[in-house]
PDB file of C-alpha atoms in Angstrom:
ATOM      1  CA  MET D   1      -5.038  -8.664   3.684  1.00 54.00           C
ATOM      2  CA  ALA D   2      -4.268  -6.357   6.617  1.00 60.00           C
ATOM      3  CA  ASN D   3      -0.682  -7.670   6.692  1.00 63.00           C
ATOM      4  CA  ARG D   4      -0.239  -6.833   3.025  1.00 67.00           C
ATOM      5  CA  GLU D   5      -1.524  -3.285   3.574  1.00 72.00           C
ATOM      6  CA  ALA D   6       0.725  -2.844   6.614  1.00 64.00           C
ATOM      7  CA  LEU D   7       3.699  -4.045   4.557  1.00 60.00           C
ATOM      8  CA  ARG D   8       2.897  -1.568   1.800  1.00 68.00           C
ATOM      9  CA  GLU D   9       2.617   1.252   4.350  1.00 71.00           C
ATOM     10  CA  LEU D  10       5.975   0.294   5.876  1.00 62.00           C
ATOM     11  CA  GLN D  11       7.588   0.195   2.442  1.00 68.00           C
ATOM     12  CA  ALA D  12       6.122   3.594   1.576  1.00 69.00           C
ATOM     13  CA  ARG D  13       7.389   5.097   4.854  1.00 67.00           C
ATOM     14  CA  LEU D  14      10.856   3.604   4.333  1.00 63.00           C
ATOM     15  CA  ALA D  15      10.957   4.837   0.744  1.00 66.00           C
ATOM     16  CA  SER D  16      10.015   8.376   1.788  1.00 66.00           C
ATOM     17  CA  ARG D  17      12.560   8.346   4.645  1.00 61.00           C
ATOM     18  CA  LEU D  18      15.199   7.011   2.260  1.00 61.00           C
ATOM     19  CA  GLN D  19      14.438   9.806  -0.228  1.00 63.00           C
ATOM     20  CA  ALA D  20      14.500  12.410   2.552  1.00 61.00           C
ATOM     21  CA  ALA D  21      17.822  11.088   3.812  1.00 54.00           C
ATOM     22  CA  ARG D  22      19.336  11.358   0.339  1.00 54.00           C
ATOM     23  CA  SER D  23      18.020  14.862  -0.322  1.00 55.00           C
ATOM     24  CA  GLU D  24      18.686  16.329   3.134  1.00 51.00           C
ATOM     25  CA  GLY D  25      22.127  14.789   3.578  1.00 52.00           C
ATOM     26  CA  MET D  26      21.187  13.138   6.861  1.00 52.00           C
ATOM     27  CA  SER D  27      23.733  10.915   8.584  1.00 65.00           C
ATOM     28  CA  VAL D  28      21.912   7.753   7.540  1.00 75.00           C
ATOM     29  CA  ALA D  29      24.302   5.376   5.876  1.00 94.00           C
ATOM     30  CA  TRP D  30      22.516   2.028   5.504  1.00 96.00           C
ATOM     31  CA  LEU D  31      19.251   0.294   4.792  1.00 96.00           C
ATOM     32  CA  ALA D  32      18.930  -2.476   7.406  1.00 96.00           C
ATOM     33  CA  VAL D  33      17.332  -5.774   6.354  1.00 96.00           C
ATOM     34  CA  ARG D  34      16.969  -9.308   7.644  1.00 95.00           C
ATOM     35  CA  ALA D  35      17.277 -12.392   5.446  1.00 95.00           C
ATOM     36  CA  GLY D  36      17.315 -15.978   6.635  1.00 92.00           C
ATOM     37  CA  GLY D  37      17.538 -14.833  10.253  1.00 92.00           C
ATOM     38  CA  ASN D  38      20.698 -12.785   9.659  1.00 95.00           C
ATOM     39  CA  ASN D  39      21.049  -8.991   9.764  1.00 96.00           C
ATOM     40  CA  TYR D  40      22.491  -7.093   6.804  1.00 97.00           C
ATOM     41  CA  LEU D  41      23.238  -3.468   5.964  1.00 97.00           C
ATOM     42  CA  PHE D  42      23.054  -2.117   2.401  1.00 97.00           C
ATOM     43  CA  PRO D  43      24.816   1.215   1.759  1.00 96.00           C
ATOM     44  CA  LEU D  44      22.147   3.763   0.813  1.00 95.00           C
ATOM     45  CA  GLY D  45      24.164   5.058  -2.128  1.00 94.00           C
ATOM     46  CA  GLN D  46      24.142   1.555  -3.628  1.00 95.00           C
ATOM     47  CA  SER D  47      20.512   0.686  -2.790  1.00 95.00           C
ATOM     48  CA  GLY D  48      17.516   1.382  -4.963  1.00 94.00           C
ATOM     49  CA  GLU D  49      13.771   0.845  -4.652  1.00 93.00           C
ATOM     50  CA  ILE D  50      11.944  -1.337  -2.156  1.00 94.00           C
ATOM     51  CA  VAL D  51       9.062  -3.311  -3.660  1.00 92.00           C
ATOM     52  CA  PRO D  52       6.932  -6.313  -2.662  1.00 90.00           C
ATOM     53  CA  VAL D  53       7.439  -9.547  -4.548  1.00 88.00           C
ATOM     54  CA  SER D  54       4.536 -10.167  -6.897  1.00 85.00           C
ATOM     55  CA  HIS D  55       4.273 -12.076 -10.167  1.00 88.00           C
ATOM     56  CA  LEU D  56       7.800 -13.446  -9.940  1.00 92.00           C
ATOM     57  CA  GLN D  57       8.572 -15.486 -13.056  1.00 95.00           C
ATOM     58  CA  PRO D  58      10.913 -18.432 -12.457  1.00 94.00           C
ATOM     59  CA  VAL D  59      13.867 -18.992 -14.766  1.00 93.00           C
ATOM     60  CA  PRO D  60      14.550 -22.588 -15.824  1.00 94.00           C
ATOM     61  CA  TYR D  61      17.987 -24.095 -15.288  1.00 94.00           C
ATOM     62  CA  ALA D  62      19.045 -21.384 -12.827  1.00 94.00           C
ATOM     63  CA  LEU D  63      20.691 -21.957  -9.474  1.00 94.00           C
ATOM     64  CA  ASP D  64      18.274 -22.222  -6.558  1.00 93.00           C
ATOM     65  CA  TRP D  65      19.253 -18.822  -5.099  1.00 95.00           C
ATOM     66  CA  PHE D  66      18.195 -17.086  -8.322  1.00 96.00           C
ATOM     67  CA  ARG D  67      14.443 -16.809  -7.755  1.00 94.00           C
ATOM     68  CA  GLY D  68      13.467 -15.475 -11.190  1.00 95.00           C
ATOM     69  CA  VAL D  69      12.649 -12.191 -12.890  1.00 96.00           C
ATOM     70  CA  LEU D  70      10.317  -9.452 -11.744  1.00 94.00           C
ATOM     71  CA  ASN D  71       8.784  -6.544 -13.654  1.00 94.00           C
ATOM     72  CA  ILE D  72       9.433  -3.353 -11.669  1.00 92.00           C
ATOM     73  CA  ARG D  73       8.026  -0.223 -13.304  1.00 90.00           C
ATOM     74  CA  GLY D  74       8.451  -1.686 -16.781  1.00 91.00           C
ATOM     75  CA  GLY D  75      11.998  -2.982 -16.271  1.00 91.00           C
ATOM     76  CA  LEU D  76      12.978  -6.629 -15.805  1.00 94.00           C
ATOM     77  CA  PHE D  77      15.015  -7.335 -12.690  1.00 95.00           C
ATOM     78  CA  GLY D  78      16.665 -10.609 -11.738  1.00 95.00           C
ATOM     79  CA  VAL D  79      15.738 -11.536  -8.166  1.00 96.00           C
ATOM     80  CA  VAL D  80      18.341 -13.136  -5.912  1.00 96.00           C
ATOM     81  CA  ASP D  81      17.371 -14.699  -2.583  1.00 95.00           C
ATOM     82  CA  LEU D  82      20.003 -13.002  -0.415  1.00 96.00           C
ATOM     83  CA  ALA D  83      19.940 -15.613   2.363  1.00 94.00           C
ATOM     84  CA  ALA D  84      20.264 -18.512  -0.099  1.00 94.00           C
ATOM     85  CA  PHE D  85      23.089 -16.792  -1.994  1.00 95.00           C
ATOM     86  CA  VAL D  86      25.093 -16.000   1.154  1.00 94.00           C
ATOM     87  CA  THR D  87      24.544 -19.593   2.311  1.00 93.00           C
ATOM     88  CA  ALA D  88      25.747 -20.903  -1.081  1.00 92.00           C
ATOM     89  CA  CYS D  89      28.899 -18.781  -0.659  1.00 89.00           C
ATOM     90  CA  GLY D  90      29.505 -20.470   2.687  1.00 84.00           C
ATOM     91  CA  ALA D  91      29.496 -17.101   4.465  1.00 75.00           C
ATOM     92  CA  ALA D  92      26.456 -17.661   6.699  1.00 77.00           C
ATOM     93  CA  LYS D  93      23.818 -20.229   7.526  1.00 77.00           C
ATOM     94  CA  ARG D  94      20.106 -19.703   7.055  1.00 75.00           C
ATOM     95  CA  LEU D  95      18.819 -19.495  10.611  1.00 72.00           C
ATOM     96  CA  GLU D  96      15.130 -19.079   9.766  1.00 72.00           C
ATOM     97  CA  PRO D  97      12.912 -20.159   6.870  1.00 71.00           C
ATOM     98  CA  ALA D  98      11.904 -17.595   4.257  1.00 71.00           C
ATOM     99  CA  VAL D  99       8.823 -15.526   5.018  1.00 73.00           C
ATOM    100  CA  ALA D 100       5.582 -15.806   3.051  1.00 73.00           C
ATOM    101  CA  GLU D 101       5.574 -12.232   1.720  1.00 81.00           C
ATOM    102  CA  PRO D 102       9.162 -11.090   1.149  1.00 90.00           C
ATOM    103  CA  SER D 103      10.287  -7.764  -0.280  1.00 93.00           C
ATOM    104  CA  VAL D 104      13.022  -6.975  -2.735  1.00 95.00           C
ATOM    105  CA  VAL D 105      15.544  -4.157  -2.702  1.00 96.00           C
ATOM    106  CA  THR D 106      16.843  -3.173  -6.115  1.00 96.00           C
ATOM    107  CA  MET D 107      20.421  -2.190  -6.678  1.00 96.00           C
ATOM    108  CA  ASN D 108      21.027   1.457  -7.513  1.00 95.00           C
ATOM    109  CA  ALA D 109      20.799   2.195 -11.239  1.00 93.00           C
ATOM    110  CA  ALA D 110      24.363   3.581 -11.111  1.00 93.00           C
ATOM    111  CA  LEU D 111      25.609   0.005 -10.599  1.00 94.00           C
ATOM    112  CA  GLU D 112      24.164  -0.860 -14.042  1.00 93.00           C
ATOM    113  CA  VAL D 113      22.793  -4.218 -12.902  1.00 93.00           C
ATOM    114  CA  ASN D 114      19.058  -4.902 -13.119  1.00 93.00           C
ATOM    115  CA  CYS D 115      19.009  -6.962  -9.977  1.00 96.00           C
ATOM    116  CA  ALA D 116      16.965  -7.031  -6.793  1.00 96.00           C
ATOM    117  CA  LEU D 117      17.796  -8.797  -3.543  1.00 97.00           C
ATOM    118  CA  GLN D 118      14.989 -10.683  -1.839  1.00 96.00           C
ATOM    119  CA  VAL D 119      14.885 -10.038   1.908  1.00 96.00           C
ATOM    120  CA  ASP D 120      12.541 -11.238   4.651  1.00 94.00           C
ATOM    121  CA  VAL D 121      12.228  -8.081   6.751  1.00 92.00           C
ATOM    122  CA  LEU D 122      12.927  -4.397   6.202  1.00 94.00           C
ATOM    123  CA  ALA D 123      14.432  -3.146   9.471  1.00 93.00           C
ATOM    124  CA  GLY D 124      14.676   0.574   8.674  1.00 93.00           C
ATOM    125  CA  LEU D 125      17.505   3.026   8.180  1.00 95.00           C
ATOM    126  CA  ARG D 126      20.676   3.072  10.273  1.00 94.00           C
ATOM    127  CA  GLY D 127      23.420   5.599  10.793  1.00 94.00           C
ATOM    128  CA  PRO D 128      26.839   5.174  12.362  1.00 93.00           C
ATOM    129  CA  ASP D 129      25.468   6.285  15.731  1.00 93.00           C
ATOM    130  CA  ALA D 130      23.190   3.197  15.846  1.00 93.00           C
ATOM    131  CA  PHE D 131      26.186   0.942  16.493  1.00 95.00           C
ATOM    132  CA  THR D 132      28.448   0.520  19.492  1.00 94.00           C
ATOM    133  CA  ALA D 133      31.251  -1.452  17.844  1.00 94.00           C
ATOM    134  CA  SER D 134      32.576  -2.444  14.455  1.00 94.00           C
ATOM    135  CA  LYS D 135      35.287  -4.649  13.043  1.00 94.00           C
ATOM    136  CA  PRO D 136      36.546  -5.548   9.579  1.00 95.00           C
ATOM    137  CA  PRO D 137      35.270  -8.684   7.869  1.00 92.00           C
ATOM    138  CA  GLU D 138      36.817 -12.053   8.655  1.00 90.00           C
ATOM    139  CA  ALA D 139      39.799 -13.060   6.499  1.00 91.00           C
ATOM    140  CA  ASP D 140      37.809 -15.845   4.808  1.00 91.00           C
ATOM    141  CA  ALA D 141      34.690 -13.708   4.220  1.00 92.00           C
ATOM    142  CA  PRO D 142      33.470 -13.147   0.675  1.00 94.00           C
ATOM    143  CA  PRO D 143      34.862  -9.990  -0.957  1.00 94.00           C
ATOM    144  CA  PHE D 144      31.440  -8.308  -0.906  1.00 95.00           C
ATOM    145  CA  PHE D 145      31.271  -8.438   2.907  1.00 95.00           C
ATOM    146  CA  GLY D 146      32.102  -5.101   4.489  1.00 94.00           C
ATOM    147  CA  ASN D 147      32.506  -4.279   8.148  1.00 95.00           C
ATOM    148  CA  GLN D 148      30.603  -6.065  10.881  1.00 96.00           C
ATOM    149  CA  PHE D 149      28.700  -3.903  13.349  1.00 96.00           C
ATOM    150  CA  VAL D 150      27.116  -4.453  16.765  1.00 96.00           C
ATOM    151  CA  ASP D 151      24.159  -2.335  17.840  1.00 95.00           C
ATOM    152  CA  SER D 152      23.182  -1.275  21.370  1.00 93.00           C
ATOM    153  CA  ALA D 153      20.950  -4.366  21.721  1.00 94.00           C
ATOM    154  CA  GLY D 154      23.936  -6.623  20.992  1.00 94.00           C
ATOM    155  CA  GLU D 155      22.703  -7.667  17.548  1.00 95.00           C
ATOM    156  CA  HIS D 156      25.320  -8.232  14.862  1.00 96.00           C
ATOM    157  CA  TRP D 157      24.942  -6.607  11.433  1.00 97.00           C
ATOM    158  CA  GLN D 158      26.923  -7.486   8.318  1.00 96.00           C
ATOM    159  CA  GLU D 159      27.496  -4.754   5.754  1.00 97.00           C
ATOM    160  CA  ILE D 160      27.196  -5.873   2.128  1.00 97.00           C
ATOM    161  CA  ASN D 161      28.963  -3.836  -0.530  1.00 97.00           C
ATOM    162  CA  LEU D 162      26.442  -4.038  -3.372  1.00 97.00           C
ATOM    163  CA  ARG D 163      28.929  -2.718  -5.950  1.00 97.00           C
ATOM    164  CA  THR D 164      31.403  -5.506  -5.171  1.00 96.00           C
ATOM    165  CA  LEU D 165      28.563  -8.052  -5.045  1.00 96.00           C
ATOM    166  CA  SER D 166      27.313  -6.965  -8.475  1.00 95.00           C
ATOM    167  CA  LEU D 167      30.781  -7.580  -9.944  1.00 95.00           C
ATOM    168  CA  SER D 168      31.297 -10.972  -8.285  1.00 93.00           C
ATOM    169  CA  PRO D 169      31.650 -13.838 -10.819  1.00 92.00           C
ATOM    170  CA  GLN D 170      29.642 -16.158  -8.557  1.00 92.00           C
ATOM    171  CA  PHE D 171      26.802 -13.615  -8.359  1.00 92.00           C
ATOM    172  CA  LEU D 172      26.785 -13.123 -12.135  1.00 90.00           C
ATOM    173  CA  SER D 173      26.725 -16.884 -12.897  1.00 90.00           C
ATOM    174  CA  ILE D 174      23.143 -18.026 -12.385  1.00 90.00           C
ATOM    175  CA  SER D 175      23.072 -21.152 -14.557  1.00 88.00           C
ATOM    176  CA  ALA D 176      22.885 -24.487 -12.775  1.00 72.00           C
TER     177      ALA D 176
END
């Protein structure tokens, strides 16, 4: 119970910082998340709400990375397990099992896709100054992979262009 309350508090703090960053024009560029043991960066302008996963309704005959649909503030959102999807694309391997109480990050309404990405850990907001190096994606990387970054602790972070992801035929085809 205490873990659930702590998660809600973290999500509330991140949501308020995200809103402040948007309104004050701070130099924050990404929402940092972890999924399947890998680090990802979502551009803030393409990210939406952060909500806990509750009452997820499975969808029959869907691929295993499509977890189901979730009611978020009266709207139905398809939920995609980010780690499973990236693994299915052959772009990364799941290094860790999924956590018991994941969160989802919705895509910005401007992308016109009612979709949320399931992640294991919310790692906060990052700006360009949080990284010591960057390089373009590998030649064989999926088109939705952006630059790769390395932070001061030596951890690697993969940027995901949510607009490109939302237009990807593989992402839009959920039937098994």
